[in-house]
Amino acid sequence: MRRPRQPLYRTVYPFRILGMALSALPVGVVLAQQHASALSWGALAFVMLLWPHLALWRSRRSRDPERTERQNLLIDSTFAGLWVPLMHFNLLPSALIATLALVDKINTGIRGLWLRSLPGMLGAIMLGSLLTGFAFAPTTSMPVIIACMPILLIHTVAVSLNGYRLVRRVHFQNLRLDELSRTDPLTGLDNRRQWEEHAQQVLERRRTGLGPATLVMVDIDNFKTTNDARGHAVGDDVLRGVAAVLRENIGGNGHAVRYGGDEFALALDVDEPRALSIAESIRRQVCELSFVAAPGLRCTVSLGVATASPGMSLRRWMVAADTALYHAKDQGRNCVATPTRHPDTLPAAAASNDAHETAHPGRAQPSSSG
């Protein structure tokens, strides 16, 4: 199940706490060196210690938490700008805190938020400058430099880890999208485009003499009747059940596709006898399927098997398999056929891999419905 998206304020909250706490260190050292007033220390305590929790409270109680949290982020930048003149433009902490405020806006992923934060930051710098009489002492002492180190190290690593997490999430989402673009969402089999690429590869190996190529067309018998009588939900169960049987039987011998509606196709890199054995196993296992939503329902499939000759195109190969499938339907469905001759005229098969009768190349196997 897809997890719900985390509210913005929950994402920002830990970074706000971290950023404010780390910023308090250099600001506090600068204020101590300036022998700042109690009012400045009170402002430091409010902004660095109380504001993160007040911002969370505002967003939680808001009717529009997303909008309120964006306002909180703009207020963050205003506070950051205010500290620059209150520290008399002490160079290193002023640059770090202003940069930290911008990075936090970028880290949210909200387009253009950092730009919208600049007017508030610049306005706070101007207001603070008026309050301090434009005091200017840019020299940074060694204690202040040391107090700035946690911002440089801890906050940078935290933001980088969050960026890495987002990149990984996007990577996995892209993989998922790629998988969805290549598969049928209902059955999980290849979609038509993906399957045709695989089928062309199988044909190419046949053309160069590197292996056999056999195509199996599979059609669910009387599927429309089942859909109409039992409903589309049960019809979907049937499609998923048949798809599972196909996956189980082809293994690593080829690729399966839901070609359209109730029709499937298998491109196999096996010879015709092996393909007929796989087809018969599929036919038999589909007869044995049962469905929780429709306990009495039994379904069958008709299968057409066609071996590719050297130089055969995919279109001709599919026409041959379709011809075999029509033979199977003409025979009464629930059987396997090849395109060479009508099933009624095919010779009997001799070999079998199990207790059920198995088709021989060139013969269809009619059987009773499950």
Short mmCIF file of C-alpha atoms in Angstrom, two decimals:
data_model
loop_
_atom_site.label_atom_id
_atom_site.label_comp_id
_atom_site.label_asym_id
_atom_site.label_seq_id
_atom_site.Cartn_x
_atom_site.Cartn_y
_atom_site.Cartn_z
CA MET A 1 0.00 0.00 0.00
CA ARG A 2 1.27 3.45 -0.87
CA ARG A 3 2.13 5.50 2.20
CA PRO A 4 0.37 8.87 2.49
CA ARG A 5 2.48 11.95 1.86
CA GLN A 6 3.92 13.40 5.06
CA PRO A 7 2.65 16.91 5.86
CA LEU A 8 5.15 19.67 5.12
CA TYR A 9 5.31 20.82 8.73
CA ARG A 10 6.41 17.35 9.87
CA THR A 11 9.18 17.35 7.30
CA VAL A 12 10.38 20.84 8.21
CA TYR A 13 10.07 20.55 12.01
CA PRO A 14 13.24 18.51 12.73
CA PHE A 15 15.31 20.68 10.38
CA ARG A 16 13.95 23.84 12.00
CA ILE A 17 14.92 22.57 15.47
CA LEU A 18 18.36 21.54 14.26
CA GLY A 19 19.02 24.75 12.38
CA MET A 20 17.84 27.02 15.18
CA ALA A 21 19.79 25.13 17.85
CA LEU A 22 23.00 25.16 15.83
CA SER A 23 22.58 28.85 14.97
CA ALA A 24 22.16 29.69 18.65
CA LEU A 25 25.80 28.74 19.31
CA PRO A 26 27.59 31.39 17.19
CA VAL A 27 24.89 33.99 17.86
CA GLY A 28 25.24 33.44 21.59
CA VAL A 29 29.03 33.73 21.48
CA VAL A 30 28.82 36.97 19.47
CA LEU A 31 26.22 38.44 21.86
CA ALA A 32 28.42 37.51 24.81
CA GLN A 33 31.40 39.25 23.24
CA GLN A 34 29.25 42.33 22.59
CA HIS A 35 27.88 42.31 26.18
CA ALA A 36 24.41 42.35 24.65
CA SER A 37 21.33 43.47 26.59
CA ALA A 38 18.81 41.17 28.22
CA LEU A 39 16.41 41.99 25.40
CA SER A 40 18.79 40.48 22.84
CA TRP A 41 19.23 37.36 24.97
CA GLY A 42 15.46 37.07 25.34
CA ALA A 43 15.05 37.35 21.58
CA LEU A 44 17.66 34.62 21.15
CA ALA A 45 15.84 32.32 23.55
CA PHE A 46 12.51 32.90 21.82
CA VAL A 47 13.70 32.48 18.23
CA MET A 48 16.14 29.64 18.74
CA LEU A 49 14.32 27.61 21.41
CA LEU A 50 10.59 28.43 21.35
CA TRP A 51 9.84 29.39 17.76
CA PRO A 52 10.25 25.86 16.22
CA HIS A 53 7.55 24.49 18.54
CA LEU A 54 5.31 27.51 18.07
CA ALA A 55 5.58 27.10 14.29
CA LEU A 56 4.56 23.43 14.61
CA TRP A 57 1.61 24.40 16.78
CA ARG A 58 0.48 27.02 14.24
CA SER A 59 0.56 24.56 11.36
CA ARG A 60 -1.22 21.80 13.24
CA ARG A 61 -4.10 24.05 14.26
CA SER A 62 -4.43 25.71 10.88
CA ARG A 63 -7.25 24.92 8.48
CA ASP A 64 -4.61 25.00 5.74
CA PRO A 65 -1.43 23.50 7.30
CA GLU A 66 0.49 23.66 4.02
CA ARG A 67 -0.06 27.37 3.57
CA THR A 68 0.66 28.12 7.23
CA GLU A 69 3.91 26.20 7.13
CA ARG A 70 5.03 28.14 4.09
CA GLN A 71 4.37 31.30 6.09
CA ASN A 72 6.43 29.84 8.93
CA LEU A 73 9.30 29.24 6.52
CA LEU A 74 9.21 32.87 5.42
CA ILE A 75 9.23 33.93 9.09
CA ASP A 76 12.34 31.74 9.57
CA SER A 77 14.13 33.79 6.95
CA THR A 78 13.00 37.03 8.55
CA PHE A 79 14.47 35.93 11.89
CA ALA A 80 17.68 34.88 10.14
CA GLY A 81 17.97 38.32 8.55
CA LEU A 82 17.38 40.03 11.90
CA TRP A 83 20.36 38.32 13.52
CA VAL A 84 22.79 39.74 10.96
CA PRO A 85 22.60 43.38 12.20
CA LEU A 86 22.13 42.29 15.83
CA MET A 87 25.53 40.58 15.51
CA HIS A 88 26.89 43.82 13.97
CA PHE A 89 27.45 41.97 10.70
CA ASN A 90 29.99 39.58 12.22
CA LEU A 91 31.11 38.06 8.96
CA LEU A 92 31.22 34.27 9.34
CA PRO A 93 28.08 33.66 11.46
CA SER A 94 26.11 36.23 9.46
CA ALA A 95 26.99 34.50 6.18
CA LEU A 96 26.31 31.05 7.63
CA ILE A 97 22.91 31.88 9.12
CA ALA A 98 21.71 33.69 6.00
CA THR A 99 22.89 30.80 3.83
CA LEU A 100 21.32 28.27 6.19
CA ALA A 101 17.97 30.04 5.87
CA LEU A 102 18.13 29.90 2.06
CA VAL A 103 19.26 26.27 2.00
CA ASP A 104 16.36 25.25 4.22
CA LYS A 105 13.93 26.82 1.76
CA ILE A 106 15.55 25.01 -1.15
CA ASN A 107 15.51 21.75 0.86
CA THR A 108 11.71 21.88 1.06
CA GLY A 109 11.48 21.43 -2.70
CA ILE A 110 8.91 24.23 -2.94
CA ARG A 111 9.54 26.05 -6.18
CA GLY A 112 10.66 29.65 -5.76
CA LEU A 113 10.26 29.69 -1.97
CA TRP A 114 13.82 30.85 -1.41
CA LEU A 115 13.23 33.81 -3.73
CA ARG A 116 10.06 34.76 -1.88
CA SER A 117 11.99 34.65 1.39
CA LEU A 118 14.51 37.30 0.30
CA PRO A 119 12.31 40.41 0.81
CA GLY A 120 11.57 39.43 4.41
CA MET A 121 15.24 38.68 5.09
CA LEU A 122 16.44 41.96 3.58
CA GLY A 123 13.70 43.91 5.36
CA ALA A 124 14.75 42.39 8.70
CA ILE A 125 18.38 43.35 8.02
CA MET A 126 17.33 46.95 7.36
CA LEU A 127 15.12 47.09 10.47
CA GLY A 128 17.83 45.57 12.66
CA SER A 129 20.38 47.99 11.28
CA LEU A 130 18.16 50.91 12.25
CA LEU A 131 17.75 49.49 15.76
CA THR A 132 21.52 49.06 16.23
CA GLY A 133 22.50 52.34 14.62
CA PHE A 134 24.09 50.49 11.72
CA ALA A 135 26.79 49.03 13.98
CA PHE A 136 29.40 47.27 11.88
CA ALA A 137 32.00 44.87 13.31
CA PRO A 138 32.69 42.19 10.67
CA THR A 139 35.78 40.66 12.30
CA THR A 140 35.18 37.07 13.44
CA SER A 141 37.10 35.88 16.49
CA MET A 142 38.38 32.35 16.99
CA PRO A 143 35.69 31.45 19.59
CA VAL A 144 33.00 32.48 17.10
CA ILE A 145 34.68 30.47 14.35
CA ILE A 146 34.69 27.42 16.62
CA ALA A 147 31.00 28.01 17.46
CA CYS A 148 30.25 28.03 13.71
CA MET A 149 31.76 24.59 13.14
CA PRO A 150 28.63 22.59 14.14
CA ILE A 151 26.60 24.47 11.50
CA LEU A 152 29.18 23.71 8.85
CA LEU A 153 29.41 20.04 9.78
CA ILE A 154 26.16 18.80 11.29
CA HIS A 155 23.65 20.83 9.30
CA THR A 156 25.46 20.23 6.01
CA VAL A 157 25.46 16.47 6.60
CA ALA A 158 21.79 16.50 7.66
CA VAL A 159 20.70 18.39 4.54
CA SER A 160 22.84 16.10 2.37
CA LEU A 161 21.28 12.99 3.90
CA ASN A 162 17.81 14.38 3.32
CA GLY A 163 18.73 15.17 -0.29
CA TYR A 164 20.09 11.63 -0.69
CA ARG A 165 16.85 10.21 0.71
CA LEU A 166 14.81 12.25 -1.77
CA VAL A 167 17.04 11.17 -4.66
CA ARG A 168 16.64 7.53 -3.65
CA ARG A 169 12.87 7.94 -3.43
CA VAL A 170 12.76 9.47 -6.90
CA HIS A 171 15.03 6.67 -8.17
CA PHE A 172 12.73 3.96 -6.87
CA GLN A 173 9.68 5.80 -8.17
CA ASN A 174 11.31 5.98 -11.60
CA LEU A 175 12.04 2.26 -11.44
CA ARG A 176 8.42 1.63 -10.54
CA LEU A 177 7.20 3.84 -13.38
CA ASP A 178 9.52 2.03 -15.76
CA GLU A 179 8.15 -1.31 -14.55
CA LEU A 180 4.58 -0.10 -14.97
CA SER A 181 5.36 1.14 -18.48
CA ARG A 182 6.61 -2.34 -19.37
CA THR A 183 3.91 -4.48 -17.77
CA ASP A 184 0.18 -4.96 -17.89
CA PRO A 185 -1.16 -3.52 -14.59
CA LEU A 186 -3.80 -6.23 -14.13
CA THR A 187 -1.77 -9.37 -14.80
CA GLY A 188 1.82 -8.23 -14.29
CA LEU A 189 2.81 -9.70 -17.65
CA ASP A 190 4.74 -7.79 -20.30
CA ASN A 191 2.80 -5.13 -22.12
CA ARG A 192 2.57 -5.43 -25.89
CA ARG A 193 5.48 -3.15 -26.76
CA GLN A 194 7.83 -4.82 -24.28
CA TRP A 195 6.80 -8.30 -25.38
CA GLU A 196 7.27 -7.53 -29.07
CA GLU A 197 10.85 -6.47 -28.31
CA HIS A 198 11.48 -9.82 -26.62
CA ALA A 199 9.77 -11.69 -29.44
CA GLN A 200 11.99 -9.97 -32.00
CA GLN A 201 15.04 -11.04 -30.00
CA VAL A 202 13.83 -14.65 -29.99
CA LEU A 203 13.27 -14.47 -33.77
CA GLU A 204 16.73 -13.01 -34.28
CA ARG A 205 18.32 -15.90 -32.41
CA ARG A 206 16.34 -18.28 -34.62
CA ARG A 207 17.48 -16.45 -37.75
CA THR A 208 21.13 -16.72 -36.75
CA GLY A 209 20.79 -20.37 -35.77
CA LEU A 210 21.38 -19.77 -32.06
CA GLY A 211 18.17 -21.42 -30.91
CA PRO A 212 14.58 -22.38 -31.68
CA ALA A 213 11.60 -20.02 -31.53
CA THR A 214 8.01 -21.04 -30.89
CA LEU A 215 4.98 -18.81 -30.44
CA VAL A 216 1.94 -19.83 -28.39
CA MET A 217 -1.32 -17.90 -28.64
CA VAL A 218 -3.68 -18.45 -25.72
CA ASP A 219 -7.36 -17.51 -25.69
CA ILE A 220 -9.72 -17.90 -22.71
CA ASP A 221 -12.76 -19.82 -23.87
CA ASN A 222 -16.11 -18.03 -23.57
CA PHE A 223 -14.59 -15.26 -21.51
CA LYS A 224 -17.25 -12.71 -22.48
CA THR A 225 -19.95 -15.03 -21.19
CA THR A 226 -18.09 -15.35 -17.88
CA ASN A 227 -17.64 -11.59 -17.66
CA ASP A 228 -21.30 -10.91 -18.38
CA ALA A 229 -22.62 -13.60 -16.04
CA ARG A 230 -20.18 -13.21 -13.12
CA GLY A 231 -19.12 -9.59 -13.36
CA HIS A 232 -15.90 -7.84 -14.26
CA ALA A 233 -14.31 -8.45 -10.86
CA VAL A 234 -14.51 -12.20 -11.40
CA GLY A 235 -13.34 -11.68 -14.98
CA ASP A 236 -10.27 -9.92 -13.61
CA ASP A 237 -9.67 -12.86 -11.24
CA VAL A 238 -9.76 -15.20 -14.23
CA LEU A 239 -7.26 -13.08 -16.14
CA ARG A 240 -4.92 -12.96 -13.16
CA GLY A 241 -5.26 -16.70 -12.61
CA VAL A 242 -4.43 -17.53 -16.23
CA ALA A 243 -1.50 -15.11 -16.14
CA ALA A 244 -0.13 -16.86 -13.05
CA VAL A 245 -0.36 -20.22 -14.83
CA LEU A 246 1.50 -18.79 -17.83
CA ARG A 247 4.31 -17.39 -15.66
CA GLU A 248 4.67 -20.67 -13.80
CA ASN A 249 4.94 -22.74 -16.96
CA ILE A 250 7.24 -20.65 -19.12
CA GLY A 251 9.78 -20.06 -16.37
CA GLY A 252 12.95 -18.77 -18.00
CA ASN A 253 12.04 -20.10 -21.44
CA GLY A 254 10.45 -16.93 -22.79
CA HIS A 255 8.09 -14.04 -22.22
CA ALA A 256 4.33 -13.75 -21.86
CA VAL A 257 2.03 -10.86 -22.77
CA ARG A 258 -1.62 -10.06 -22.30
CA TYR A 259 -2.05 -9.35 -25.98
CA GLY A 260 -5.51 -7.90 -25.68
CA GLY A 261 -8.70 -8.59 -23.74
CA ASP A 262 -8.73 -12.31 -22.99
CA GLU A 263 -5.87 -13.24 -25.34
CA PHE A 264 -2.28 -13.94 -24.35
CA ALA A 265 0.88 -14.73 -26.29
CA LEU A 266 4.08 -16.54 -25.36
CA ALA A 267 7.37 -16.10 -27.22
CA LEU A 268 9.42 -19.16 -26.28
CA ASP A 269 13.00 -20.06 -27.11
CA VAL A 270 12.18 -23.78 -27.17
CA ASP A 271 11.45 -26.24 -29.98
CA GLU A 272 7.95 -27.31 -30.96
CA PRO A 273 7.74 -30.53 -28.90
CA ARG A 274 8.75 -28.65 -25.76
CA ALA A 275 6.35 -25.81 -26.59
CA LEU A 276 3.49 -28.27 -27.06
CA SER A 277 4.31 -29.80 -23.69
CA ILE A 278 4.23 -26.35 -22.06
CA ALA A 279 0.97 -25.54 -23.85
CA GLU A 280 -0.67 -28.74 -22.67
CA SER A 281 0.49 -28.11 -19.11
CA ILE A 282 -1.03 -24.62 -19.28
CA ARG A 283 -4.30 -26.01 -20.67
CA ARG A 284 -4.53 -28.58 -17.90
CA GLN A 285 -3.65 -26.21 -15.05
CA VAL A 286 -6.16 -23.60 -16.22
CA CYS A 287 -8.84 -26.28 -16.03
CA GLU A 288 -7.87 -26.81 -12.39
CA LEU A 289 -8.11 -23.14 -11.40
CA SER A 290 -10.63 -22.21 -8.72
CA PHE A 291 -11.83 -18.76 -7.67
CA VAL A 292 -12.86 -17.67 -4.19
CA ALA A 293 -15.38 -15.15 -5.52
CA ALA A 294 -16.93 -17.75 -7.86
CA PRO A 295 -16.54 -21.24 -6.31
CA GLY A 296 -18.36 -23.07 -9.08
CA LEU A 297 -16.55 -21.39 -11.95
CA ARG A 298 -14.24 -23.41 -14.16
CA CYS A 299 -12.46 -21.92 -17.15
CA THR A 300 -10.59 -23.37 -20.11
CA VAL A 301 -8.23 -22.04 -22.76
CA SER A 302 -7.52 -22.78 -26.40
CA LEU A 303 -3.90 -22.65 -27.55
CA GLY A 304 -2.24 -22.30 -30.93
CA VAL A 305 1.45 -23.23 -31.30
CA ALA A 306 3.62 -22.09 -34.24
CA THR A 307 7.34 -22.64 -34.76
CA ALA A 308 9.28 -19.88 -36.50
CA SER A 309 11.25 -20.64 -39.63
CA PRO A 310 14.49 -18.78 -40.46
CA GLY A 311 13.75 -15.30 -41.79
CA MET A 312 10.13 -15.28 -40.61
CA SER A 313 8.81 -11.88 -39.55
CA LEU A 314 6.97 -11.32 -36.29
CA ARG A 315 3.77 -10.60 -38.21
CA ARG A 316 3.94 -13.89 -40.16
CA TRP A 317 4.82 -15.74 -36.98
CA MET A 318 1.74 -14.39 -35.22
CA VAL A 319 -0.48 -15.15 -38.22
CA ALA A 320 0.72 -18.76 -38.05
CA ALA A 321 -0.01 -18.96 -34.31
CA ASP A 322 -3.43 -17.35 -34.84
CA THR A 323 -4.19 -19.93 -37.51
CA ALA A 324 -3.35 -22.67 -35.01
CA LEU A 325 -5.56 -21.00 -32.43
CA TYR A 326 -8.49 -20.97 -34.87
CA HIS A 327 -7.95 -24.69 -35.44
CA ALA A 328 -8.15 -25.25 -31.67
CA LYS A 329 -11.38 -23.29 -31.45
CA ASP A 330 -12.85 -25.15 -34.42
CA GLN A 331 -12.02 -28.42 -32.67
CA GLY A 332 -14.28 -27.42 -29.77
CA ARG A 333 -11.94 -25.31 -27.62
CA ASN A 334 -9.94 -26.41 -24.56
CA CYS A 335 -7.23 -27.92 -26.74
CA VAL A 336 -3.83 -27.30 -28.33
CA ALA A 337 -3.27 -27.08 -32.10
CA THR A 338 -0.59 -26.18 -34.67
CA PRO A 339 -1.14 -24.31 -37.97
CA THR A 340 0.05 -27.09 -40.28
CA ARG A 341 -3.13 -29.13 -40.46
CA HIS A 342 -6.64 -29.10 -39.04
CA PRO A 343 -6.75 -31.00 -35.74
CA ASP A 344 -9.26 -33.53 -37.12
CA THR A 345 -6.64 -34.83 -39.59
CA LEU A 346 -3.62 -34.88 -37.30
CA PRO A 347 -1.97 -38.16 -36.32
CA ALA A 348 -2.10 -39.46 -32.77
CA ALA A 349 0.65 -38.61 -30.31
CA ALA A 350 2.67 -41.21 -28.52
CA ALA A 351 4.68 -39.45 -25.87
CA SER A 352 3.42 -37.90 -22.64
CA ASN A 353 5.16 -36.31 -19.66
CA ASP A 354 2.32 -37.08 -17.26
CA ALA A 355 -0.84 -39.10 -16.94
CA HIS A 356 -2.70 -36.73 -19.26
CA GLU A 357 -2.53 -37.10 -23.02
CA THR A 358 0.01 -34.61 -24.50
CA ALA A 359 0.03 -33.08 -27.94
CA HIS A 360 2.54 -34.26 -30.57
CA PRO A 361 3.89 -31.69 -33.06
CA GLY A 362 1.17 -31.16 -35.64
CA ARG A 363 -1.71 -32.40 -33.52
CA ALA A 364 -4.35 -30.73 -31.35
CA GLN A 365 -5.49 -32.25 -28.05
CA PRO A 366 -9.19 -31.87 -27.37
CA SER A 367 -10.19 -32.60 -23.80
CA SER A 368 -13.08 -32.16 -21.47
CA SER A 369 -13.61 -28.90 -19.63
CA GLY A 370 -12.50 -28.62 -16.04
#
